[in-house]
Amino acid sequence: MADKSISNSVPNEVLVLILKYLDAVSLTRTRSTCRVYRDIITSSCNDIWKSLHDEKWPNGKRTHSRLRNENTTWSRIGWMVNSTAENSSDEGSSTDVATEVNWHREFMKRARLDASVFRRIMSLDTNRSTENTIWFSLMQDGEDIIDKIKSILLEHCQTPNPELCRTCEMVLNGIARCTAYQEWRYLNEMGREANIEDGAIAIAKFYQNHEKIMSSNNLHDIDRYTTEMLGNMAKIIQTRLEERLGIENADKPNPWSTKNERKTSSSYPLMEVIEEMKLFFETGYYNDISINPFRGNESDYYNHNNSLIDCVLQTSTGIPITLAVIYTAVVRRACGIELDIIGLPGHIVVGLPHEPGAPDSQRVFVDTFHHGRILSFEEAQNIVTRYNIMFREEMVRPISHQQVWQRMVRNLVQCHSMRALTDEGGANNGNEAVNRDWMVAVPLRFFLEDLAPNISTFFQLVEAPGWCPRFC
């Protein structure tokens, strides 16, 4: 009788408008009162449940994943089944999470997941390196349990339970590394379709630890920070070119876009763009005190922060390869032109495009490590000969994005290995610092292409040397 009176007196649309003012607990209780409310709250309140879900869990694979086509990524092998994929029978069907996901079911799933986290963390054997099913399950849930772990840490940080806090920190560190690796594998499958800075961002994410996660919104703050910084620099270049040359390019790229916006020509003369880039690389070029120009870190060259794009953007110091990635990313965002990265032995430079079929001897280069200095072909030759290496013309030909990223990883592995092996590192910092370098170098080696083929599933990654709790 109650069902009949409600359905006859109040339209469903009005009931939905009223129900949106309830919290999750009240909605659940209302749903259990009668069949009409059960059906309405389950099937007609999807937007309400999505809003409640995103408010309660700002982090998660669905909410913040930057992987544009999750159904084809390597990383999803062995992960929780994506319900978007479950609902998509056609290969070309939409993957719009907001319209396809049943958010009531998703909310309940996340609530049950939260309820299991504390129990699993308390049962986790952090000394077990293989066949650790609890560790695997926590890594598998990944970003979906970050919010719960953060709340556990905040709740227990003032209590005398350091073992629980340390276990939570290990789990957060492990999730950050696994997330970085899954993105890394995905980008390497994309190949040239990915932007050059994307791989550098994935590498930087590997270095996110529990302290950074606790102070940030989620694992993808590096994406937003890098995009904002590169976009701001590109916008400055666009504005200066328009003011100086009087060219208004209606088809200019969006500096903050993460999509591929490559063109074969630019409305701005390329050498004028390179001239304006000196604003960010040549000290005192425009006497703009608000800009701290990028420079090579010659005094602390082997510091691993020189290879992390977010750190280089913060400090304006780095090594040639990271500075070259930033340089090419800004130019692409400013005018759409994709510059080349040239892998000279011992020194990376940026190569400007030249006419098809023109000899390499006509190429012009930019040395980002030395204040964005313009180099001729002969000067590039001199860089090679300084290393007592015989110059060959193929040395000034572009290297692929994957080759750039591999070189960045090798630099990082070398930095940590050298620091862990030297007596100076042990004497100055103690064994704890040496162990910390090994705990980074060993798992980071799996980003290298000669080890990546050995990892074909997520389970194999978690079981691999260096990916167990003790290394996190």
CSV table of N, CA and C in Angstrom, one decimal, residues 64-189:
chain,number,residue,atom,x,y,z
A,64,HIS,N,41.3,9.5,-11.5
A,64,HIS,CA,42.4,10.3,-11.9
A,64,HIS,C,43.4,9.6,-12.8
A,65,SER,N,43.0,8.5,-13.4
A,65,SER,CA,43.9,7.8,-14.3
A,65,SER,C,44.1,8.7,-15.6
A,66,ARG,N,45.4,8.8,-15.9
A,66,ARG,CA,45.7,9.6,-17.1
A,66,ARG,C,45.9,8.7,-18.3
A,67,LEU,N,45.6,7.4,-18.2
A,67,LEU,CA,45.8,6.5,-19.3
A,67,LEU,C,44.5,6.6,-20.1
A,68,ARG,N,44.6,7.0,-21.4
A,68,ARG,CA,43.4,7.4,-22.1
A,68,ARG,C,42.6,6.2,-22.6
A,69,ASN,N,43.2,5.0,-22.7
A,69,ASN,CA,42.5,3.8,-23.2
A,69,ASN,C,42.8,2.6,-22.3
A,70,GLU,N,42.2,2.5,-21.2
A,70,GLU,CA,42.6,1.6,-20.2
A,70,GLU,C,42.4,0.1,-20.6
A,71,ASN,N,41.5,-0.1,-21.5
A,71,ASN,CA,41.2,-1.5,-21.9
A,71,ASN,C,42.4,-2.1,-22.7
A,72,THR,N,43.3,-1.3,-23.2
A,72,THR,CA,44.4,-1.8,-24.0
A,72,THR,C,45.8,-1.7,-23.3
A,73,THR,N,45.8,-1.2,-22.1
A,73,THR,CA,47.1,-1.1,-21.4
A,73,THR,C,47.6,-2.4,-20.9
A,74,TRP,N,48.9,-2.5,-21.0
A,74,TRP,CA,49.6,-3.7,-20.4
A,74,TRP,C,49.2,-3.8,-18.9
A,75,SER,N,49.1,-2.6,-18.2
A,75,SER,CA,49.0,-2.6,-16.8
A,75,SER,C,47.7,-3.2,-16.3
A,76,ARG,N,46.7,-3.4,-17.1
A,76,ARG,CA,45.5,-4.0,-16.6
A,76,ARG,C,45.5,-5.5,-16.5
A,77,ILE,N,46.6,-6.1,-17.0
A,77,ILE,CA,46.7,-7.6,-16.9
A,77,ILE,C,46.9,-7.9,-15.4
A,78,GLY,N,46.0,-8.6,-14.8
A,78,GLY,CA,46.2,-9.0,-13.4
A,78,GLY,C,45.5,-8.0,-12.5
A,79,TRP,N,45.0,-6.9,-13.0
A,79,TRP,CA,44.4,-5.9,-12.1
A,79,TRP,C,42.9,-6.2,-12.0
A,80,MET,N,42.2,-5.5,-11.0
A,80,MET,CA,40.8,-5.7,-10.9
A,80,MET,C,40.1,-5.4,-12.3
A,81,VAL,N,39.1,-6.2,-12.6
A,81,VAL,CA,38.5,-6.0,-13.9
A,81,VAL,C,37.8,-4.6,-14.0
A,82,ASN,N,38.1,-3.9,-15.0
A,82,ASN,CA,37.5,-2.6,-15.2
A,82,ASN,C,36.1,-2.7,-15.7
A,83,SER,N,35.1,-2.2,-14.9
A,83,SER,CA,33.7,-2.4,-15.2
A,83,SER,C,33.3,-1.7,-16.5
A,84,THR,N,34.1,-0.7,-16.9
A,84,THR,CA,33.8,-0.2,-18.2
A,84,THR,C,34.0,-1.2,-19.3
A,85,ALA,N,35.1,-2.0,-19.2
A,85,ALA,CA,35.4,-3.0,-20.1
A,85,ALA,C,34.3,-4.1,-20.1
A,86,GLU,N,33.8,-4.4,-18.9
A,86,GLU,CA,32.7,-5.4,-18.7
A,86,GLU,C,31.5,-5.0,-19.5
A,87,ASN,N,31.2,-3.6,-19.5
A,87,ASN,CA,30.0,-3.1,-20.1
A,87,ASN,C,30.1,-2.8,-21.6
A,88,SER,N,31.3,-2.9,-22.1
A,88,SER,CA,31.6,-2.6,-23.5
A,88,SER,C,31.7,-3.8,-24.3
A,89,SER,N,30.7,-4.2,-25.0
A,89,SER,CA,30.8,-5.4,-25.9
A,89,SER,C,31.5,-5.1,-27.2
A,90,ASP,N,31.3,-3.9,-27.7
A,90,ASP,CA,31.9,-3.5,-29.0
A,90,ASP,C,33.2,-2.9,-28.8
A,91,GLU,N,34.1,-3.2,-29.8
A,91,GLU,CA,35.5,-2.8,-29.7
A,91,GLU,C,35.6,-1.3,-29.7
A,92,GLY,N,34.7,-0.7,-30.5
A,92,GLY,CA,34.7,0.8,-30.6
A,92,GLY,C,33.8,1.5,-29.7
A,93,SER,N,33.2,0.8,-28.7
A,93,SER,CA,32.2,1.4,-27.8
A,93,SER,C,32.9,2.5,-26.9
A,94,SER,N,32.1,3.4,-26.4
A,94,SER,CA,32.6,4.5,-25.6
A,94,SER,C,33.1,3.9,-24.3
A,95,THR,N,34.1,4.6,-23.7
A,95,THR,CA,34.6,4.3,-22.4
A,95,THR,C,34.4,5.4,-21.4
A,96,ASP,N,33.3,6.1,-21.6
A,96,ASP,CA,33.0,7.3,-20.8
A,96,ASP,C,32.5,6.7,-19.4
A,97,VAL,N,33.4,6.8,-18.4
A,97,VAL,CA,33.1,6.2,-17.1
A,97,VAL,C,31.9,6.8,-16.5
A,98,ALA,N,31.7,8.1,-16.7
A,98,ALA,CA,30.6,8.8,-16.0
A,98,ALA,C,29.2,8.3,-16.4
A,99,THR,N,29.1,7.8,-17.7
A,99,THR,CA,27.8,7.4,-18.1
A,99,THR,C,27.6,5.9,-18.1
A,100,GLU,N,28.7,5.1,-18.1
A,100,GLU,CA,28.6,3.7,-18.2
A,100,GLU,C,28.7,2.9,-16.9
A,101,VAL,N,29.3,3.5,-15.9
A,101,VAL,CA,29.5,2.8,-14.6
A,101,VAL,C,28.3,2.9,-13.7
A,102,ASN,N,27.9,1.8,-13.1
A,102,ASN,CA,26.9,1.8,-12.1
A,102,ASN,C,27.5,2.3,-10.8
A,103,TRP,N,27.3,3.6,-10.5
A,103,TRP,CA,28.0,4.2,-9.4
A,103,TRP,C,27.5,3.8,-8.0
A,104,HIS,N,26.3,3.3,-7.9
A,104,HIS,CA,25.8,2.7,-6.7
A,104,HIS,C,26.6,1.5,-6.4
A,105,ARG,N,26.8,0.6,-7.4
A,105,ARG,CA,27.6,-0.6,-7.2
A,105,ARG,C,29.0,-0.3,-6.9
A,106,GLU,N,29.5,0.7,-7.6
A,106,GLU,CA,30.9,1.2,-7.4
A,106,GLU,C,31.1,1.7,-6.0
A,107,PHE,N,30.2,2.5,-5.5
A,107,PHE,CA,30.3,3.0,-4.2
A,107,PHE,C,30.3,1.9,-3.1
A,108,MET,N,29.4,0.9,-3.3
A,108,MET,CA,29.4,-0.2,-2.4
A,108,MET,C,30.7,-1.1,-2.4
A,109,LYS,N,31.2,-1.2,-3.7
A,109,LYS,CA,32.5,-2.0,-3.8
A,109,LYS,C,33.6,-1.3,-3.1
A,110,ARG,N,33.7,0.1,-3.3
A,110,ARG,CA,34.8,0.8,-2.6
A,110,ARG,C,34.6,0.8,-1.1
A,111,ALA,N,33.4,0.8,-0.6
A,111,ALA,CA,33.1,0.8,0.8
A,111,ALA,C,33.6,-0.6,1.4
A,112,ARG,N,33.3,-1.7,0.7
A,112,ARG,CA,33.8,-3.0,1.1
A,112,ARG,C,35.3,-3.1,1.0
A,113,LEU,N,35.8,-2.4,0.0
A,113,LEU,CA,37.3,-2.4,-0.1
A,113,LEU,C,37.9,-1.7,1.0
A,114,ASP,N,37.4,-0.6,1.4
A,114,ASP,CA,37.9,0.2,2.6
A,114,ASP,C,37.8,-0.6,3.8
A,115,ALA,N,36.8,-1.4,4.0
A,115,ALA,CA,36.6,-2.1,5.2
A,115,ALA,C,37.6,-3.2,5.3
A,116,SER,N,38.2,-3.7,4.2
A,116,SER,CA,39.2,-4.8,4.2
A,116,SER,C,40.6,-4.3,4.4
A,117,VAL,N,40.9,-3.0,4.2
A,117,VAL,CA,42.3,-2.5,4.2
A,117,VAL,C,43.0,-2.7,5.5
A,118,PHE,N,42.4,-2.2,6.6
A,118,PHE,CA,43.0,-2.3,7.9
A,118,PHE,C,43.4,-3.7,8.3
A,119,ARG,N,42.4,-4.6,8.0
A,119,ARG,CA,42.7,-6.0,8.4
A,119,ARG,C,43.9,-6.6,7.6
A,120,ARG,N,43.9,-6.2,6.3
A,120,ARG,CA,45.0,-6.7,5.5
A,120,ARG,C,46.4,-6.1,5.9
A,121,ILE,N,46.4,-4.9,6.2
A,121,ILE,CA,47.6,-4.2,6.6
A,121,ILE,C,48.1,-4.8,7.9
A,122,MET,N,47.2,-5.1,8.8
A,122,MET,CA,47.6,-5.7,10.1
A,122,MET,C,48.1,-7.1,9.9
A,123,SER,N,47.7,-7.8,8.8
A,123,SER,CA,48.1,-9.2,8.6
A,123,SER,C,49.3,-9.3,7.6
A,124,LEU,N,49.7,-8.2,7.1
A,124,LEU,CA,50.8,-8.2,6.1
A,124,LEU,C,52.1,-8.6,6.7
A,125,ASP,N,52.8,-9.6,6.1
A,125,ASP,CA,54.1,-10.0,6.5
A,125,ASP,C,55.1,-9.2,5.6
A,126,THR,N,55.7,-8.1,6.2
A,126,THR,CA,56.6,-7.3,5.4
A,126,THR,C,57.9,-7.9,5.2
A,127,ASN,N,58.3,-9.0,5.8
A,127,ASN,CA,59.5,-9.7,5.6
A,127,ASN,C,59.5,-10.7,4.5
A,128,ARG,N,58.3,-11.0,4.0
A,128,ARG,CA,58.1,-12.0,3.0
A,128,ARG,C,58.3,-11.4,1.6
A,129,SER,N,59.2,-11.9,0.8
A,129,SER,CA,59.5,-11.3,-0.5
A,129,SER,C,58.8,-12.0,-1.7
A,130,THR,N,58.4,-13.3,-1.5
A,130,THR,CA,57.7,-14.0,-2.6
A,130,THR,C,56.4,-14.6,-2.1
A,131,GLU,N,55.5,-14.8,-3.0
A,131,GLU,CA,54.2,-15.5,-2.7
A,131,GLU,C,53.5,-14.8,-1.6
A,132,ASN,N,53.6,-13.5,-1.5
A,132,ASN,CA,53.0,-12.7,-0.5
A,132,ASN,C,51.6,-12.2,-1.0
A,133,THR,N,50.6,-13.0,-0.8
A,133,THR,CA,49.3,-12.8,-1.4
A,133,THR,C,48.6,-11.5,-0.9
A,134,ILE,N,48.9,-11.1,0.4
A,134,ILE,CA,48.3,-9.9,0.9
A,134,ILE,C,48.9,-8.7,0.3
A,135,TRP,N,50.2,-8.7,0.1
A,135,TRP,CA,51.0,-7.6,-0.5
A,135,TRP,C,50.5,-7.5,-2.0
A,136,PHE,N,50.3,-8.6,-2.7
A,136,PHE,CA,49.8,-8.6,-4.1
A,136,PHE,C,48.4,-7.9,-4.1
A,137,SER,N,47.6,-8.3,-3.2
A,137,SER,CA,46.2,-7.7,-3.2
A,137,SER,C,46.2,-6.2,-3.0
A,138,LEU,N,47.1,-5.8,-2.1
A,138,LEU,CA,47.1,-4.3,-1.8
A,138,LEU,C,47.7,-3.6,-3.0
A,139,MET,N,48.7,-4.1,-3.6
A,139,MET,CA,49.3,-3.5,-4.8
A,139,MET,C,48.2,-3.5,-6.0
A,140,GLN,N,47.5,-4.6,-6.0
A,140,GLN,CA,46.5,-4.7,-7.1
A,140,GLN,C,45.4,-3.7,-6.9
A,141,ASP,N,45.0,-3.4,-5.7
A,141,ASP,CA,43.9,-2.4,-5.5
A,141,ASP,C,44.5,-1.0,-5.7
A,142,GLY,N,45.8,-0.8,-5.5
A,142,GLY,CA,46.5,0.4,-5.9
A,142,GLY,C,45.8,1.7,-5.4
A,143,GLU,N,45.6,2.6,-6.4
A,143,GLU,CA,45.1,3.9,-6.1
A,143,GLU,C,43.7,3.9,-5.4
A,144,ASP,N,43.0,2.8,-5.5
A,144,ASP,CA,41.6,2.8,-4.9
A,144,ASP,C,41.7,2.7,-3.4
A,145,ILE,N,42.8,2.4,-2.8
A,145,ILE,CA,42.9,2.3,-1.3
A,145,ILE,C,43.8,3.4,-0.7
A,146,ILE,N,44.3,4.3,-1.5
A,146,ILE,CA,45.2,5.3,-1.0
A,146,ILE,C,44.5,6.2,0.0
A,147,ASP,N,43.2,6.6,-0.2
A,147,ASP,CA,42.5,7.4,0.7
A,147,ASP,C,42.4,6.8,2.1
A,148,LYS,N,42.1,5.5,2.1
A,148,LYS,CA,41.9,4.7,3.3
A,148,LYS,C,43.2,4.6,4.1
A,149,ILE,N,44.3,4.3,3.4
A,149,ILE,CA,45.6,4.2,4.0
A,149,ILE,C,46.0,5.5,4.6
A,150,LYS,N,45.8,6.6,3.9
A,150,LYS,CA,46.1,7.9,4.4
A,150,LYS,C,45.3,8.2,5.7
A,151,SER,N,44.0,7.8,5.7
A,151,SER,CA,43.2,8.1,6.9
A,151,SER,C,43.7,7.2,8.1
A,152,ILE,N,44.2,6.0,7.8
A,152,ILE,CA,44.7,5.1,8.9
A,152,ILE,C,46.0,5.7,9.5
A,153,LEU,N,46.8,6.3,8.6
A,153,LEU,CA,48.1,6.9,9.0
A,153,LEU,C,47.8,8.1,9.9
A,154,LEU,N,46.9,8.9,9.4
A,154,LEU,CA,46.5,10.1,10.2
A,154,LEU,C,45.9,9.8,11.6
A,155,GLU,N,45.1,8.7,11.6
A,155,GLU,CA,44.5,8.3,12.8
A,155,GLU,C,45.5,7.7,13.8
A,156,HIS,N,46.5,7.0,13.3
A,156,HIS,CA,47.4,6.3,14.2
A,156,HIS,C,48.8,7.0,14.4
A,157,CYS,N,49.0,8.1,13.7
A,157,CYS,CA,50.3,8.7,13.8
A,157,CYS,C,50.7,9.2,15.2
A,158,GLN,N,49.7,9.5,16.0
A,158,GLN,CA,49.9,10.0,17.3
A,158,GLN,C,49.9,8.8,18.4
A,159,THR,N,49.6,7.6,17.9
A,159,THR,CA,49.6,6.5,18.9
A,159,THR,C,50.9,5.7,18.8
A,160,PRO,N,51.2,5.0,19.9
A,160,PRO,CA,52.5,4.3,20.0
A,160,PRO,C,52.4,3.0,19.2
A,161,ASN,N,52.2,3.1,17.9
A,161,ASN,CA,52.2,1.9,17.0
A,161,ASN,C,53.0,2.2,15.8
A,162,PRO,N,54.3,2.3,15.9
A,162,PRO,CA,55.2,2.6,14.8
A,162,PRO,C,55.2,1.5,13.7
A,163,GLU,N,55.0,0.3,14.1
A,163,GLU,CA,55.0,-0.8,13.2
A,163,GLU,C,53.8,-0.7,12.2
A,164,LEU,N,52.7,-0.3,12.7
A,164,LEU,CA,51.5,-0.1,11.8
A,164,LEU,C,51.8,1.0,10.8
A,165,CYS,N,52.3,2.1,11.3
A,165,CYS,CA,52.6,3.3,10.5
A,165,CYS,C,53.6,3.0,9.4
A,166,ARG,N,54.7,2.2,9.8
A,166,ARG,CA,55.7,1.9,8.8
A,166,ARG,C,55.1,0.9,7.8
A,167,THR,N,54.2,0.0,8.1
A,167,THR,CA,53.6,-0.8,7.1
A,167,THR,C,52.7,0.0,6.2
A,168,CYS,N,52.0,0.9,6.7
A,168,CYS,CA,51.2,1.8,5.8
A,168,CYS,C,52.1,2.6,4.8
A,169,GLU,N,53.2,3.0,5.3
A,169,GLU,CA,54.2,3.8,4.5
A,169,GLU,C,54.7,2.9,3.4
A,170,MET,N,55.0,1.6,3.7
A,170,MET,CA,55.5,0.7,2.7
A,170,MET,C,54.5,0.5,1.6
A,171,VAL,N,53.2,0.3,2.0
A,171,VAL,CA,52.2,0.1,1.0
A,171,VAL,C,52.0,1.3,0.1
A,172,LEU,N,52.0,2.5,0.7
A,172,LEU,CA,51.9,3.7,-0.2
A,172,LEU,C,53.1,3.8,-1.1
A,173,ASN,N,54.3,3.5,-0.7
A,173,ASN,CA,55.4,3.6,-1.5
A,173,ASN,C,55.3,2.5,-2.7
A,174,GLY,N,54.9,1.3,-2.3
A,174,GLY,CA,54.7,0.3,-3.3
A,174,GLY,C,53.7,0.6,-4.3
A,175,ILE,N,52.5,1.2,-3.9
A,175,ILE,CA,51.5,1.6,-4.9
A,175,ILE,C,52.0,2.7,-5.8
A,176,ALA,N,52.7,3.6,-5.3
A,176,ALA,CA,53.3,4.7,-6.2
A,176,ALA,C,54.2,4.1,-7.2
A,177,ARG,N,55.0,3.1,-6.8
A,177,ARG,CA,56.0,2.5,-7.8
A,177,ARG,C,55.2,1.7,-8.8
A,178,CYS,N,54.2,0.9,-8.4
A,178,CYS,CA,53.5,0.1,-9.3
A,178,CYS,C,52.7,0.9,-10.3
A,179,THR,N,52.1,2.0,-9.8
A,179,THR,CA,51.4,3.0,-10.7
A,179,THR,C,52.3,3.6,-11.7
A,180,ALA,N,53.5,3.9,-11.3
A,180,ALA,CA,54.5,4.5,-12.3
A,180,ALA,C,54.9,3.5,-13.3
A,181,TYR,N,55.1,2.2,-12.9
A,181,TYR,CA,55.5,1.2,-13.8
A,181,TYR,C,54.4,0.9,-14.8
A,182,GLN,N,53.2,0.8,-14.4
A,182,GLN,CA,52.1,0.5,-15.3
A,182,GLN,C,52.0,1.6,-16.4
A,183,GLU,N,52.1,2.9,-15.9
A,183,GLU,CA,52.1,4.0,-16.9
A,183,GLU,C,53.3,3.9,-17.8
A,184,TRP,N,54.4,3.5,-17.3
A,184,TRP,CA,55.6,3.4,-18.1
A,184,TRP,C,55.4,2.4,-19.3
A,185,ARG,N,54.9,1.2,-18.9
A,185,ARG,CA,54.7,0.2,-19.9
A,185,ARG,C,53.7,0.6,-21.0
A,186,TYR,N,52.7,1.3,-20.5
A,186,TYR,CA,51.6,1.8,-21.4
A,186,TYR,C,52.2,2.8,-22.4
A,187,LEU,N,53.0,3.8,-21.9
A,187,LEU,CA,53.6,4.8,-22.8
A,187,LEU,C,54.6,4.2,-23.8
A,188,ASN,N,55.3,3.1,-23.4
A,188,ASN,CA,56.2,2.5,-24.3
A,188,ASN,C,55.5,1.7,-25.4
A,189,GLU,N,54.3,1.3,-25.1
A,189,GLU,CA,53.5,0.7,-26.1
A,189,GLU,C,52.9,1.7,-27.1
